[in-house]
CSV table of C-alpha atoms in Angstrom, one decimal:
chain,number,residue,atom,x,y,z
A,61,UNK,CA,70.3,103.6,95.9
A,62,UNK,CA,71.2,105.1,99.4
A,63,UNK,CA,68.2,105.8,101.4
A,64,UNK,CA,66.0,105.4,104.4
A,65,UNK,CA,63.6,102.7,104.3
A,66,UNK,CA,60.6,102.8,107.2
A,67,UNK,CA,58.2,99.8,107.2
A,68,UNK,CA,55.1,99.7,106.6
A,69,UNK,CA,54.1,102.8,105.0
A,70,UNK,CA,50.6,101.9,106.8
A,71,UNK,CA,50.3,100.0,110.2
A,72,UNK,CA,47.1,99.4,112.5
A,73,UNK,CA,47.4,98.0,116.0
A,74,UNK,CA,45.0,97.4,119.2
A,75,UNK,CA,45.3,99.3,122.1
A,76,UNK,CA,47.6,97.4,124.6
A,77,UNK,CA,49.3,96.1,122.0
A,78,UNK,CA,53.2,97.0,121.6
A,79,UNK,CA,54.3,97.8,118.1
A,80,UNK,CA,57.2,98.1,116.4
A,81,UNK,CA,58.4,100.4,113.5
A,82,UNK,CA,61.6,100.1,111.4
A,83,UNK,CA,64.0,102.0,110.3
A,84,UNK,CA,66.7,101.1,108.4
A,85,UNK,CA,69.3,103.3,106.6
A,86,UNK,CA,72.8,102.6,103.9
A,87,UNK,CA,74.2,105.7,104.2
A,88,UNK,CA,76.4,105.3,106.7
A,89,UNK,CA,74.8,107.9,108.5
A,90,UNK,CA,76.3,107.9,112.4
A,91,UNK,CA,73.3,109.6,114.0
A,92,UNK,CA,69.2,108.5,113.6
A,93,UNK,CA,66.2,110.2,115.2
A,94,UNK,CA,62.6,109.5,115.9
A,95,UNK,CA,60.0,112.2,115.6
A,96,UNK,CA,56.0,112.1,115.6
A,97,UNK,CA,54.0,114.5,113.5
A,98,UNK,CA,50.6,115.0,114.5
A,99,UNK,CA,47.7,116.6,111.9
A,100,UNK,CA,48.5,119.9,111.1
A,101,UNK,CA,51.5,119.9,113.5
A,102,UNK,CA,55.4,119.8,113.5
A,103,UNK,CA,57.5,117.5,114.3
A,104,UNK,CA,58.3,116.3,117.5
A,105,UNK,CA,61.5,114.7,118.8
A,106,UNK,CA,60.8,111.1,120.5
A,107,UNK,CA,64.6,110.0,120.5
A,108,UNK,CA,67.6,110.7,119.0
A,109,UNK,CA,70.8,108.4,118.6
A,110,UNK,CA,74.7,109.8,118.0
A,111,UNK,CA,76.1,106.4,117.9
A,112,UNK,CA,75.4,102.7,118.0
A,113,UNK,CA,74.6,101.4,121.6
A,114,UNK,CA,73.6,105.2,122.8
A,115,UNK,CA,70.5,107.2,122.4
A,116,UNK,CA,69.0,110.4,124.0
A,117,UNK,CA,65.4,110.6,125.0
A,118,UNK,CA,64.0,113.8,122.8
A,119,UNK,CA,60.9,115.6,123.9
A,120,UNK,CA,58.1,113.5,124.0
A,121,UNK,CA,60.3,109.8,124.9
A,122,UNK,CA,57.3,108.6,127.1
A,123,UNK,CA,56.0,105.3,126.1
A,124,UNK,CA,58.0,104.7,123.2
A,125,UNK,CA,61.3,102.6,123.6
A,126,UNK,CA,64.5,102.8,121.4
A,127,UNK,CA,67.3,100.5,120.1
A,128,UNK,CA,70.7,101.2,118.5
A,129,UNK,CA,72.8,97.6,118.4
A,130,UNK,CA,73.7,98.4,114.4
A,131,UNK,CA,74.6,101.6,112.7
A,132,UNK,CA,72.2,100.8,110.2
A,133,UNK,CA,69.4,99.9,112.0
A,134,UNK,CA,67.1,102.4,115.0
A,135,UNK,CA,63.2,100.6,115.5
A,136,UNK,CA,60.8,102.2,117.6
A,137,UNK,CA,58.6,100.6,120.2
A,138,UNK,CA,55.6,101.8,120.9
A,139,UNK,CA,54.5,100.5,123.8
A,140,UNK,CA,51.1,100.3,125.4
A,141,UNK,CA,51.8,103.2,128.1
A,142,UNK,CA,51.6,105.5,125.2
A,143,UNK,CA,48.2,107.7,125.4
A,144,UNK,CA,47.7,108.5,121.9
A,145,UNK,CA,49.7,106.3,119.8
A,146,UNK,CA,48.0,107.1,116.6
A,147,UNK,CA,50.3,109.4,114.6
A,148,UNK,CA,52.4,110.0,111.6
A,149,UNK,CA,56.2,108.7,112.5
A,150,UNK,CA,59.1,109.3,110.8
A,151,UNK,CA,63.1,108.4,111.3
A,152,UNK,CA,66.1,110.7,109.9
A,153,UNK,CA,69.7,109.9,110.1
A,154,UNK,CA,72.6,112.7,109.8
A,155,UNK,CA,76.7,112.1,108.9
A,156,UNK,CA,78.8,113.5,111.7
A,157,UNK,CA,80.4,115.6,109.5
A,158,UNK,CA,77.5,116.9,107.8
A,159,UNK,CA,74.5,119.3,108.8
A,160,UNK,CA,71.5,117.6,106.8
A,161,UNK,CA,68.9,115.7,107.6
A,162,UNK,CA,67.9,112.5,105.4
A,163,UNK,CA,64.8,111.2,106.6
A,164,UNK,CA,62.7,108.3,105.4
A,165,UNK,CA,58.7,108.4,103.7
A,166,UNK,CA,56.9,107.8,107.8
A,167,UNK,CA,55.4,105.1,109.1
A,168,UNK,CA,51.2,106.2,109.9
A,169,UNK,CA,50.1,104.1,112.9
A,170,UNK,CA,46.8,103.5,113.4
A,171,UNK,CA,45.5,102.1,117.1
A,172,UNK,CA,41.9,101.5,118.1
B,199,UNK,CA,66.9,125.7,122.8
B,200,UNK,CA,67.1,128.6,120.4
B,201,UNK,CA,63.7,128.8,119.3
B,202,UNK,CA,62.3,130.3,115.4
B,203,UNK,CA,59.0,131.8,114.6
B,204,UNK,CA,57.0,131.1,111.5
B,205,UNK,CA,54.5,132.8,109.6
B,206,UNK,CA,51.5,130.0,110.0
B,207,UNK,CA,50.7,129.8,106.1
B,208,UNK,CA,51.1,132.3,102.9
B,209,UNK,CA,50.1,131.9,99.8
B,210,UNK,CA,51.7,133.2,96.2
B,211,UNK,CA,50.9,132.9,92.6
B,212,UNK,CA,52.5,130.3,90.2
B,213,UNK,CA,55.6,131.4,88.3
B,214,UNK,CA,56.5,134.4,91.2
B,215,UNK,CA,59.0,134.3,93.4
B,216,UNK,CA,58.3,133.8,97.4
B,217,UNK,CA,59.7,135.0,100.2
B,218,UNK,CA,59.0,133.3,103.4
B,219,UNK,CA,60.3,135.1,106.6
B,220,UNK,CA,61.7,133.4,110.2
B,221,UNK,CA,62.5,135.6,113.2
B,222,UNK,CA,65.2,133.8,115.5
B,223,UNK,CA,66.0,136.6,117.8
B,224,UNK,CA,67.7,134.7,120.3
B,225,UNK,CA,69.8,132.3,117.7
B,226,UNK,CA,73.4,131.5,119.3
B,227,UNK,CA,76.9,132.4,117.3
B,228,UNK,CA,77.1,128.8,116.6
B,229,UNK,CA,74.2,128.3,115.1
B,230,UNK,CA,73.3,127.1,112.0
B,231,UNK,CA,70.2,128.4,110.0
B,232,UNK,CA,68.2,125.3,108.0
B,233,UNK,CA,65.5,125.1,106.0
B,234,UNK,CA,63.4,121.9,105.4
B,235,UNK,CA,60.2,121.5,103.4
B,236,UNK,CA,57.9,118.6,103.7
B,237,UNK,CA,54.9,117.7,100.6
B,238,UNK,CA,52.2,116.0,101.3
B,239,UNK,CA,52.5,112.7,103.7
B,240,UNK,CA,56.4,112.9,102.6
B,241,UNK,CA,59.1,113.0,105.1
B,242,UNK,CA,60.7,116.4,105.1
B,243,UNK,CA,63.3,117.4,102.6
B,244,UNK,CA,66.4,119.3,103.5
B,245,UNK,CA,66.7,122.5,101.2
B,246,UNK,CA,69.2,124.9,102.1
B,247,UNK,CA,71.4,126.1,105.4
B,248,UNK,CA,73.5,128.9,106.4
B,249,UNK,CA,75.4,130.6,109.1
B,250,UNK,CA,76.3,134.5,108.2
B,251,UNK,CA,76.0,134.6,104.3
B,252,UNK,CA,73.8,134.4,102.4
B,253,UNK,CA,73.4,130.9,100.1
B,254,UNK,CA,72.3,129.8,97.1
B,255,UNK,CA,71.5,126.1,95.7
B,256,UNK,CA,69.8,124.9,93.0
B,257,UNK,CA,66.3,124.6,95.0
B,258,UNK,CA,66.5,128.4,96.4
B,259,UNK,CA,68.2,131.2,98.6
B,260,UNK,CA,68.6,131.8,101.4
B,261,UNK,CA,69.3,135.7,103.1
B,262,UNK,CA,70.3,136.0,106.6
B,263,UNK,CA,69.6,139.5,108.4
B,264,UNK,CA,73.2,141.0,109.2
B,265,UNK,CA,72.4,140.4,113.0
B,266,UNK,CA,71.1,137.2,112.3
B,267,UNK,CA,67.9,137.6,114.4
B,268,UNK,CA,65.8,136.7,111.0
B,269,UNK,CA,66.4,134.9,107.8
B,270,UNK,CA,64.0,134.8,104.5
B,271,UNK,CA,64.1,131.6,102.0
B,272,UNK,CA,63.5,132.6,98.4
B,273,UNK,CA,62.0,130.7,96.2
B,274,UNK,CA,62.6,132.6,92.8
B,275,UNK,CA,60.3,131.4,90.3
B,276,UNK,CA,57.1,129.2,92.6
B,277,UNK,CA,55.6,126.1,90.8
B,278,UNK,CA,52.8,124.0,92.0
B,279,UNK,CA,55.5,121.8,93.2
B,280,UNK,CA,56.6,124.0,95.5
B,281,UNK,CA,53.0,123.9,97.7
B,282,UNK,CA,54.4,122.2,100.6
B,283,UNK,CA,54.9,123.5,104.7
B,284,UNK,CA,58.3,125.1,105.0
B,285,UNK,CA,60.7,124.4,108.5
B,286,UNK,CA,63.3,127.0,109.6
B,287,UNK,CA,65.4,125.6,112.5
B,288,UNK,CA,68.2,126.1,114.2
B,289,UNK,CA,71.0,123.6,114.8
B,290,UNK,CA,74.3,123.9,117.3
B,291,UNK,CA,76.4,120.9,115.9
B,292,UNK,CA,78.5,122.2,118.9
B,293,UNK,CA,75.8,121.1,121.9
B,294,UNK,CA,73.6,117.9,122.0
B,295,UNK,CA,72.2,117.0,118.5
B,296,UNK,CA,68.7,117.9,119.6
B,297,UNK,CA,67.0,119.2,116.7
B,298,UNK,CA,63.4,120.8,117.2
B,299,UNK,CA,61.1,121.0,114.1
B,300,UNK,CA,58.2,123.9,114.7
B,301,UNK,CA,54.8,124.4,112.8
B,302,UNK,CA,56.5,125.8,110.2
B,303,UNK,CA,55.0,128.2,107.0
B,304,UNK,CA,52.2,126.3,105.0
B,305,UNK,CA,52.8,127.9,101.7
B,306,UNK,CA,49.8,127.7,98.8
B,307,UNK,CA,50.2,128.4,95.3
B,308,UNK,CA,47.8,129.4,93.0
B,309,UNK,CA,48.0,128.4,89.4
């Protein structure tokens, strides 16, 4: 089935320690994003990608890093310069031609 | 950005339709009206979009204001299912792909 996978569902870190989530997606999709979702908030916009090898920083890009070397594939560093790391992440991925949104089940990161 | 406002939560009895309002007063010609809905530590779900007319799909409707300074998403018969936070935003495929989730409508049912 087509989808978008983010691994682990559950992740716990250190703080200093860099992390990395995945997000991988077989639809094809041309454009992927990063947002963060804090308790009883919205989403935020970390960073967004249109095309492989290019990404935007979104509104909150600050201590997190991005990739884009495959269509398929967008992980997200978080890096120790983040303050609060601990949050609920999740990736989405778009068609050019299309206006929805896909995204995947999140990624809940844990640091202490 | 164009930005929406959202009632913060509402709350409707099982089997009745619901209504839930957005005000985007200062939404561009180009812009697209979406909604998204997002259960329980679930990603969010896409459910309907529209740009002048209104829309229907199998999940609901959706009727945009003739100015388009507001939109309501109808849900016509409400299950428990349907308990979930409910996202109206606005989306230029024109400009930079930059789209900005808000709080959205937290939206109980009672059985």
């Amino acid at each position: 089935d087509g989808g978008i996978t983010q691994s682990p569902k559950y992740l716990f870190r250190k703080e200093g320690q860099n992390v990395t989530l995945s997000c991988e997606q077989n639809l094809n999709h041309d454009a992927m994003y990063w947002y963060r979702q804090d308790p009883g908030q919205g989403l935020r916009l970390i960073y967004y990608s249109q095309i492989v090898n290019d990404f935007q920083k979104g509104d909150i890009a600050e201590g997190y890093s991005v990739s884009r070397e495959k269509k398929e594939s967008f992980p997200l560093t978080v890096t120790s310069a983040q303050k609060n790391p601990t949050a609920f992440y999740l990736c989405a991925s778009r068609d050019f031609w299309s206006l929805e949104q896909y995204f995947g089940p999140g990624t809940r990161l844990t640091v202490t | 950005d164009a930005k929406t406002t959202q009632p913060n939560s509402m709350e409707s009895n099982e089997e009745e339709p619901v209504h839930l309002p957005c005000n985007h007063s200062t939404i561009s010609g180009t812009d697209y009206i979406h909604w998204y809905r997002q259960l329980p530590s679930q990603g969010p779900e896409y459910v309907i979009h529209g740009l002048t007319s209104n829309v229907n799909n199998r999940m609901a409707s959706l009727a945009i204001a003739e100015d388009r300074k507001s939109s309501t998403l109808i849900l016509h018969r409400a299950t428990l299912r349907d308990a979930a936070v409910y996202y109206c935003i606005l989306r230029d495929t024109g400009r930079d792909d930059k789209i900005i989730f808000g709080k959205g409508t937290r939206l109980h049912i009672l059985p």
